[in-house]
PDB file of C-alpha atoms in Angstrom:
ATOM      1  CA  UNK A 567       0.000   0.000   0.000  1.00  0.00           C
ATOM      2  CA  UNK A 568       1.034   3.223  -0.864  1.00  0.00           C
ATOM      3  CA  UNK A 569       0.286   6.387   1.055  1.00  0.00           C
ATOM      4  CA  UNK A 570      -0.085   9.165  -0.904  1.00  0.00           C
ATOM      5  CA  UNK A 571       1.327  12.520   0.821  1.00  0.00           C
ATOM      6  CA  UNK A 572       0.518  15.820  -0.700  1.00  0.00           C
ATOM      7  CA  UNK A 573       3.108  18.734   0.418  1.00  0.00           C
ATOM      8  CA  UNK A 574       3.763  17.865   4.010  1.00  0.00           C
ATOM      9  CA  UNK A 575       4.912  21.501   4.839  1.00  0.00           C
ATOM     10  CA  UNK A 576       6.643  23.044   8.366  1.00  0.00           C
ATOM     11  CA  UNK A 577       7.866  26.820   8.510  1.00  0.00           C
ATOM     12  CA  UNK A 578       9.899  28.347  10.485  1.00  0.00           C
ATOM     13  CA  UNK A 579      12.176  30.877  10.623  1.00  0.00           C
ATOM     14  CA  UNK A 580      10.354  32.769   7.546  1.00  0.00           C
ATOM     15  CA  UNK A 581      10.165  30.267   4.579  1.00  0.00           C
ATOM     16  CA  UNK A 582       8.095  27.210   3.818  1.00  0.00           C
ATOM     17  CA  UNK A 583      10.452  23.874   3.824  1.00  0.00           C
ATOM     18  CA  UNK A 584       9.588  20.579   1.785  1.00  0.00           C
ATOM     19  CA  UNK A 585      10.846  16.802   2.677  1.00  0.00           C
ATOM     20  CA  UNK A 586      13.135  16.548  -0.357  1.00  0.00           C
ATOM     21  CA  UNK A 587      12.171  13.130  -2.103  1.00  0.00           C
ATOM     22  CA  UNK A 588      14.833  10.354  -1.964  1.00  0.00           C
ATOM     23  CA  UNK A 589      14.684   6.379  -1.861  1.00  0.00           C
ATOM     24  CA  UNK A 590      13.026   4.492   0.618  1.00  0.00           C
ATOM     25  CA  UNK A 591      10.572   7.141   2.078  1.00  0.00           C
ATOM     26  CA  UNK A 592       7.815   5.309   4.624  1.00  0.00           C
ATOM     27  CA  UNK A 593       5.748   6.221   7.136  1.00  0.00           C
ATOM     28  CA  UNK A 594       5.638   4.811  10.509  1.00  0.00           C
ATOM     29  CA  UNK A 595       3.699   1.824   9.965  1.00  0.00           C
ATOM     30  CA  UNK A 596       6.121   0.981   6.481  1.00  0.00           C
ATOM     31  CA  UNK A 597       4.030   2.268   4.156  1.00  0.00           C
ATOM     32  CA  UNK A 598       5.646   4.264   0.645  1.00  0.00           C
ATOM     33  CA  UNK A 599       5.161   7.508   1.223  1.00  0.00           C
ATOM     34  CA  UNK A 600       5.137   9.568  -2.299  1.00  0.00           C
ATOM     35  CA  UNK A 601       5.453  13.353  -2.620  1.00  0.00           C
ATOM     36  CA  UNK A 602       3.347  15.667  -5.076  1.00  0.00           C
ATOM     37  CA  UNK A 603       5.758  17.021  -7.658  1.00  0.00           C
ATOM     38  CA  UNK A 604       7.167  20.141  -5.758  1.00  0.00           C
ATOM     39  CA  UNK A 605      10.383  22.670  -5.952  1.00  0.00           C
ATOM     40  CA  UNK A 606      12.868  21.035  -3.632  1.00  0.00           C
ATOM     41  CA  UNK A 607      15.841  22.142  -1.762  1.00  0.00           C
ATOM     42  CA  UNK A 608      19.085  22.357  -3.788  1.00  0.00           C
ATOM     43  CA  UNK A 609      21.930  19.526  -3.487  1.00  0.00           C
ATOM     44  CA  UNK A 610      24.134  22.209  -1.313  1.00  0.00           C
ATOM     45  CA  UNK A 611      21.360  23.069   0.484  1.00  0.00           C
ATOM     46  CA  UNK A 612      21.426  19.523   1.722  1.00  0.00           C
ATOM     47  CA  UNK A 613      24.940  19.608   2.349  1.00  0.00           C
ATOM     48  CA  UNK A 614      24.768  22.087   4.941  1.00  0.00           C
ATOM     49  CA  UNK A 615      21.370  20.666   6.544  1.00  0.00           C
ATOM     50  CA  UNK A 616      23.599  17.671   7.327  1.00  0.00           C
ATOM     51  CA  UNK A 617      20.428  15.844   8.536  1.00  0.00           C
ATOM     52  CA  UNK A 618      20.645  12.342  10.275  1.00  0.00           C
ATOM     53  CA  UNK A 619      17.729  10.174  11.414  1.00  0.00           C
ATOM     54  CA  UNK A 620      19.062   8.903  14.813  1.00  0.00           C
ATOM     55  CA  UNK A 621      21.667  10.520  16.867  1.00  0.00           C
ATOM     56  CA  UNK A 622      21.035   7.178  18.860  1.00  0.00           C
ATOM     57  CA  UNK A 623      18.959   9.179  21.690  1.00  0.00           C
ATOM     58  CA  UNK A 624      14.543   8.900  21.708  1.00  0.00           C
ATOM     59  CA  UNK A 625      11.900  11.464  21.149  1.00  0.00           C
ATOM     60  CA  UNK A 626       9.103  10.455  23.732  1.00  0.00           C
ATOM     61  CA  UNK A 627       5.456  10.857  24.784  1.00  0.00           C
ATOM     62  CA  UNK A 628       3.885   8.336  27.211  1.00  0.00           C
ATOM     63  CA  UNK A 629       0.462  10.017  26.948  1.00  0.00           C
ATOM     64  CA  UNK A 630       0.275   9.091  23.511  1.00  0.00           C
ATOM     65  CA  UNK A 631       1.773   6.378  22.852  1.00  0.00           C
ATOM     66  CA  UNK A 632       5.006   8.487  20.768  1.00  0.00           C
ATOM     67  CA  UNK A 633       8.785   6.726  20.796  1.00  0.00           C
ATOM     68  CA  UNK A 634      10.793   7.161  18.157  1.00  0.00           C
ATOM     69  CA  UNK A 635      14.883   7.941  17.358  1.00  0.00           C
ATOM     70  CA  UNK A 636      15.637  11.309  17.554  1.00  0.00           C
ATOM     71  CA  UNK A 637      17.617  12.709  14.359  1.00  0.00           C
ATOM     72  CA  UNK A 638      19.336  16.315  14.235  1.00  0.00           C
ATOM     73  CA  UNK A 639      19.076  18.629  11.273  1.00  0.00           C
ATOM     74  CA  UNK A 640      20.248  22.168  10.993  1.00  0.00           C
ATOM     75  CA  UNK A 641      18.120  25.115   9.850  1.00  0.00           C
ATOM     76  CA  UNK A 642      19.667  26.570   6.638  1.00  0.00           C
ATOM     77  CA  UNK A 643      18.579  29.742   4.364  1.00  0.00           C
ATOM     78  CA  UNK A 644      15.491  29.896   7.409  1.00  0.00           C
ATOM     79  CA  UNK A 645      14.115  26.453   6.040  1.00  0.00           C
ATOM     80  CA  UNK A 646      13.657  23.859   8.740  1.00  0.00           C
ATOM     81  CA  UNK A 647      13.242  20.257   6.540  1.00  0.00           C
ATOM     82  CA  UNK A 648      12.496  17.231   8.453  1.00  0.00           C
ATOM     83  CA  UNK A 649      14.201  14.643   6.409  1.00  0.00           C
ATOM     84  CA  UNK A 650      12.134  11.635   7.462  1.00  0.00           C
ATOM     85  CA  UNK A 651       8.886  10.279   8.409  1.00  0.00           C
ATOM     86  CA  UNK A 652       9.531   8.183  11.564  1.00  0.00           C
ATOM     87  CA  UNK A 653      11.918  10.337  13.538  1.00  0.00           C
ATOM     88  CA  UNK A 654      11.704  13.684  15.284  1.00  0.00           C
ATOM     89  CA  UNK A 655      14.570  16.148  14.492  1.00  0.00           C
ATOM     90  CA  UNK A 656      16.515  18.808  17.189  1.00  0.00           C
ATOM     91  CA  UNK A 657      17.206  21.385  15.247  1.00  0.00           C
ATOM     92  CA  UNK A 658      20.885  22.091  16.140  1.00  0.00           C
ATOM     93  CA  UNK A 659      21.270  25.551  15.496  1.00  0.00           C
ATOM     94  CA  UNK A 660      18.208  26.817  17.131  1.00  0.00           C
ATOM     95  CA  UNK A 661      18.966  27.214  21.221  1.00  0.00           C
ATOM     96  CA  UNK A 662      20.712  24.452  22.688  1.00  0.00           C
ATOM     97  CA  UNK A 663      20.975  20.846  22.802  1.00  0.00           C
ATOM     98  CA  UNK A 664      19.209  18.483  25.459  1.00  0.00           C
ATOM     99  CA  UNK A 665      22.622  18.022  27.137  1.00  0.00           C
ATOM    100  CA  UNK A 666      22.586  21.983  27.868  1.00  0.00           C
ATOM    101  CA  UNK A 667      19.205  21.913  28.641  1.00  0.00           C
ATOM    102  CA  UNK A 668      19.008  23.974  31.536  1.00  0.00           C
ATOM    103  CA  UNK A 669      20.815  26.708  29.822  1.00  0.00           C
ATOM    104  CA  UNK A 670      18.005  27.593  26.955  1.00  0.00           C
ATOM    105  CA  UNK A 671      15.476  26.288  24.597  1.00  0.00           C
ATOM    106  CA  UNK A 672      15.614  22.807  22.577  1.00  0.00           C
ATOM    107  CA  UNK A 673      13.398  23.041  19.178  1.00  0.00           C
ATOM    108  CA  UNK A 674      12.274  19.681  17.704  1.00  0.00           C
ATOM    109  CA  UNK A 675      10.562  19.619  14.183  1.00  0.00           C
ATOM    110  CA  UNK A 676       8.574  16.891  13.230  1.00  0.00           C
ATOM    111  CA  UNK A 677       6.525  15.602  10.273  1.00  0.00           C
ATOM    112  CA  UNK A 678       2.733  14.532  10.859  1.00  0.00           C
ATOM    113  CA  UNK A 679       1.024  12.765   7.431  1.00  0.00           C
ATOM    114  CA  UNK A 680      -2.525  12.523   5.564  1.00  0.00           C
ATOM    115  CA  UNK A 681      -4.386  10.583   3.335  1.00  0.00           C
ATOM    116  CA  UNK A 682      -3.972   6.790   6.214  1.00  0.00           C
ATOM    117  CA  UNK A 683       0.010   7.919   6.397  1.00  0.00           C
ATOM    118  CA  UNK A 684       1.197   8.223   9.848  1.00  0.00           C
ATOM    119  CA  UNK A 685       4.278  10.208  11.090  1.00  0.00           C
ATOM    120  CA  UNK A 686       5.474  11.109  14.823  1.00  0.00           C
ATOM    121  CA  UNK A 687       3.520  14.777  14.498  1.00  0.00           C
ATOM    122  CA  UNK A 688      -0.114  12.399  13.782  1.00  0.00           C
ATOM    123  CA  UNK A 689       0.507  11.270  17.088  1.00  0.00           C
ATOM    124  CA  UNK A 690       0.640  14.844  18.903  1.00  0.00           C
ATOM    125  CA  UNK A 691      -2.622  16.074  16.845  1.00  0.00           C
ATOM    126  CA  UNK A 692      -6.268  15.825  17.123  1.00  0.00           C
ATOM    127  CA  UNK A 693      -7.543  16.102  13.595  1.00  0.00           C
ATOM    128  CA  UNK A 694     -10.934  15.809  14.228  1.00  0.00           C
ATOM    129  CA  UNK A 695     -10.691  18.906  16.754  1.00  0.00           C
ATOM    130  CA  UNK A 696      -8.078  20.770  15.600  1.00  0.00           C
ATOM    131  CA  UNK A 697      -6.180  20.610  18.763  1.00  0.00           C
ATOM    132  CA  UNK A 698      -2.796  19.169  20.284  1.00  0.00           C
ATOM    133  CA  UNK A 699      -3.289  15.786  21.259  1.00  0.00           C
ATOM    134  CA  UNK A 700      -0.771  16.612  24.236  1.00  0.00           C
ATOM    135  CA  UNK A 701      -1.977  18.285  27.385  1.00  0.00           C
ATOM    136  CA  UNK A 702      -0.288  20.346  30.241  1.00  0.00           C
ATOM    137  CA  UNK A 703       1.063  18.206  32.795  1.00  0.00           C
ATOM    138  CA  UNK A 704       2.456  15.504  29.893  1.00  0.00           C
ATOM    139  CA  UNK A 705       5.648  14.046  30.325  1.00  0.00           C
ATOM    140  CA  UNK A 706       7.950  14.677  27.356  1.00  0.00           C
ATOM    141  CA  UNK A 707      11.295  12.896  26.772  1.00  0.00           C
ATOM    142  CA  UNK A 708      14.014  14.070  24.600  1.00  0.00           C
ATOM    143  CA  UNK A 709      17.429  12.033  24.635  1.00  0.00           C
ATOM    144  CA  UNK A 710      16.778  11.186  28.601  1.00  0.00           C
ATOM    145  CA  UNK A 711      15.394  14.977  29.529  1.00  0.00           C
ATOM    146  CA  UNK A 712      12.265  15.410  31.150  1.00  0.00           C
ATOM    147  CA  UNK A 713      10.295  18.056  29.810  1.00  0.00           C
ATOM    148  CA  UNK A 714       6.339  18.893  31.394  1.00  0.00           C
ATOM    149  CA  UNK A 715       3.818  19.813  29.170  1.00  0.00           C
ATOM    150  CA  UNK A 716       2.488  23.515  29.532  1.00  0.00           C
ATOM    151  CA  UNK A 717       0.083  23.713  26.630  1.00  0.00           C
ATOM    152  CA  UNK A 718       0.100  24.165  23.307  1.00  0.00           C
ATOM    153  CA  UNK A 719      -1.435  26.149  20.059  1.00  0.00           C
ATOM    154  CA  UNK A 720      -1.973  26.792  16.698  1.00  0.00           C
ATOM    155  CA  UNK A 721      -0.660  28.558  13.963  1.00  0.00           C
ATOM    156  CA  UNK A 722      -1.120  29.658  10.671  1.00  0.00           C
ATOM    157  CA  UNK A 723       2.226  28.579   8.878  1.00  0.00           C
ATOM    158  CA  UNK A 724       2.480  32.293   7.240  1.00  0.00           C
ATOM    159  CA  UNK A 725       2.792  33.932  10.981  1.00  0.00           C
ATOM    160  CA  UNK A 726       5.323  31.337  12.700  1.00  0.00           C
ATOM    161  CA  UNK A 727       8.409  33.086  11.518  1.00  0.00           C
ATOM    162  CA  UNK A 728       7.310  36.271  13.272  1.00  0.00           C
ATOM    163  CA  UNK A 729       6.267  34.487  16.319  1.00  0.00           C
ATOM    164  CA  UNK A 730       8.516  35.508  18.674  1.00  0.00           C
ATOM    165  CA  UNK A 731       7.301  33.590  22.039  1.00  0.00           C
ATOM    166  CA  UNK A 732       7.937  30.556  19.465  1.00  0.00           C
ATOM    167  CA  UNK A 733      11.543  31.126  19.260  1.00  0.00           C
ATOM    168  CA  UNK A 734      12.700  32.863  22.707  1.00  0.00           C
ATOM    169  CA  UNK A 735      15.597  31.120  23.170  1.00  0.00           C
ATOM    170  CA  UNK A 736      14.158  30.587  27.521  1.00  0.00           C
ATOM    171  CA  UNK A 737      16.641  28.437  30.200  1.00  0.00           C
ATOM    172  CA  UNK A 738      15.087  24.739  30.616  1.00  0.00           C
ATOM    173  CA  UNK A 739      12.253  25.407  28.116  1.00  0.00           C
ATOM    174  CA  UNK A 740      10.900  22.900  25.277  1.00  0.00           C
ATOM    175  CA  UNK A 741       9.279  23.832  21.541  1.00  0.00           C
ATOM    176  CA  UNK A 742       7.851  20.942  19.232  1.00  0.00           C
ATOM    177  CA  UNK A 743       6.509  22.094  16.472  1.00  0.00           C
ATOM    178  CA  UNK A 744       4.237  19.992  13.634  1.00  0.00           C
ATOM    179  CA  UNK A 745       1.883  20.473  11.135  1.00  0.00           C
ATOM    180  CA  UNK A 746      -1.939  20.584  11.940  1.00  0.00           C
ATOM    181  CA  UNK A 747      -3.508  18.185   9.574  1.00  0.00           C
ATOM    182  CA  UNK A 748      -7.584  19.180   8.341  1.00  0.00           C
ATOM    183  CA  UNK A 749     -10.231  16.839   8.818  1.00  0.00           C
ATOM    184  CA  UNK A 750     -11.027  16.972   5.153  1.00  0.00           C
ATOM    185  CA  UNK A 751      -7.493  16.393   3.805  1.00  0.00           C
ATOM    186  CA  UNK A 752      -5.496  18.660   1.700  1.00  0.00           C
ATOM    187  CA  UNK A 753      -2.526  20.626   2.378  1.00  0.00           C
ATOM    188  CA  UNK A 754      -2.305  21.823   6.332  1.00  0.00           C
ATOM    189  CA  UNK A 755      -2.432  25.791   6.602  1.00  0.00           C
ATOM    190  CA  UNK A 756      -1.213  25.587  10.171  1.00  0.00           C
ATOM    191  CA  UNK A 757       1.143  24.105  12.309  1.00  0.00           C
ATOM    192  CA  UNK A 758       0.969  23.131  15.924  1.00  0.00           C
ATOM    193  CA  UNK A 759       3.375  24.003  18.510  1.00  0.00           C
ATOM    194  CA  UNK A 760       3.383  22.369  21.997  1.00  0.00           C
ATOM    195  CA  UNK A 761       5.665  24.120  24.539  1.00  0.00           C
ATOM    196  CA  UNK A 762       7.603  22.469  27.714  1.00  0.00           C
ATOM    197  CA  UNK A 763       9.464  22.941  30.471  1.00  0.00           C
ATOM    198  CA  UNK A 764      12.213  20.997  32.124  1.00  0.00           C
ATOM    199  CA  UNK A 765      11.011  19.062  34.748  1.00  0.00           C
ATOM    200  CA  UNK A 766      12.374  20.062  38.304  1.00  0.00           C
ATOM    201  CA  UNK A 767      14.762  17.026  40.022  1.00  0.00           C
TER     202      UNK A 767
END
């Protein structure tokens, strides 16, 4: 079976990003995962993205069920790109790493699916409402840091860039950002971001 994605799109930083299409795509539950026919980031682009899958460290929810490999990507020309369906990326040069955690913000991007395709951001969304499918008081893991869940919101994907609360770079604080899929398919207009903070002890 093949699930059929149409422009699975995250902004940030003030420019639309699309998953670049290369071998092997599938979701979480192994399924092909094909792109629409889309302007894609250039081969140097790439380059300096440097994106891996699994820095051999987890992205976790308990609430809902979420455990996957976190990857790393960086941020380049204000594009942030997951390169993957079944990982969650920390985007390296955006605040600071889990390991300096109490010292700023970590940012993990994220790619949630439509059309029966299922990525790690379908599991932090409530199509049906249009809501996070996190809640404050969550426990969120990122490579062995314990992060609490103090809500979460939408936006449209043209506004994130300006967004500063988004990207205050705050000591012991948590941003996870994903697209909003719509109830009725098509492309997603906004893009969910769930906020953290490090949990005491």
């Amino acid at each position: 079976m093949i699930a059929v994605i149409v422009a699975v799109l995250l902004i940030a930083g003030g420019a639309t990003a699309l998953l670049w299409p290369h071998g092997g795509l599938r979701d979480m539950n192994g399924n092909a995962v094909a792109l629409d026919a889309a302007a894609t980031p250039a081969g140097p682009q790439l380059t300096d993205m440097d994106p891996v899958d699994d820095t051999n460290t987890r992205f976790a929810v308990p609430s809902v069920g979420l455990d996957v490999p976190l990857g790393a990507l960086t941020a380049v020309g204000d594009e942030i790109t997951p390169p993957g369906f079944t990982s969650a990326y920390l985007v390296r040069n955006l605040g600071v790493t889990p390991q300096n955690a109490p010292e700023g913000t970590v940012f993990v991007v994220m790619h949630s699916l439509r059309d029966g395709a299922v990525g790690p951001g379908n599991y932090l969304i409530d199509v049906d409402s249009g809501t996070a499918a996190v809640h404050p008081g969550d426990e969120v893991d990122v490579s062995g840091v314990a992060y609490t869940v103090t809500g979460a919101s939408d936006i449209i994907k043209t506004a994130i860039a300006d967004d500063d609360d988004i990207w205050a770079d705050q000591p012991g604080r948590l941003v996870v950002i994903t697209c909003l899929q719509r109830p009725g398919g098509g492309p997603s207009h906004d893009n969910i971001v769930i906020t953290a903070q490090r949990t005491a002890g």
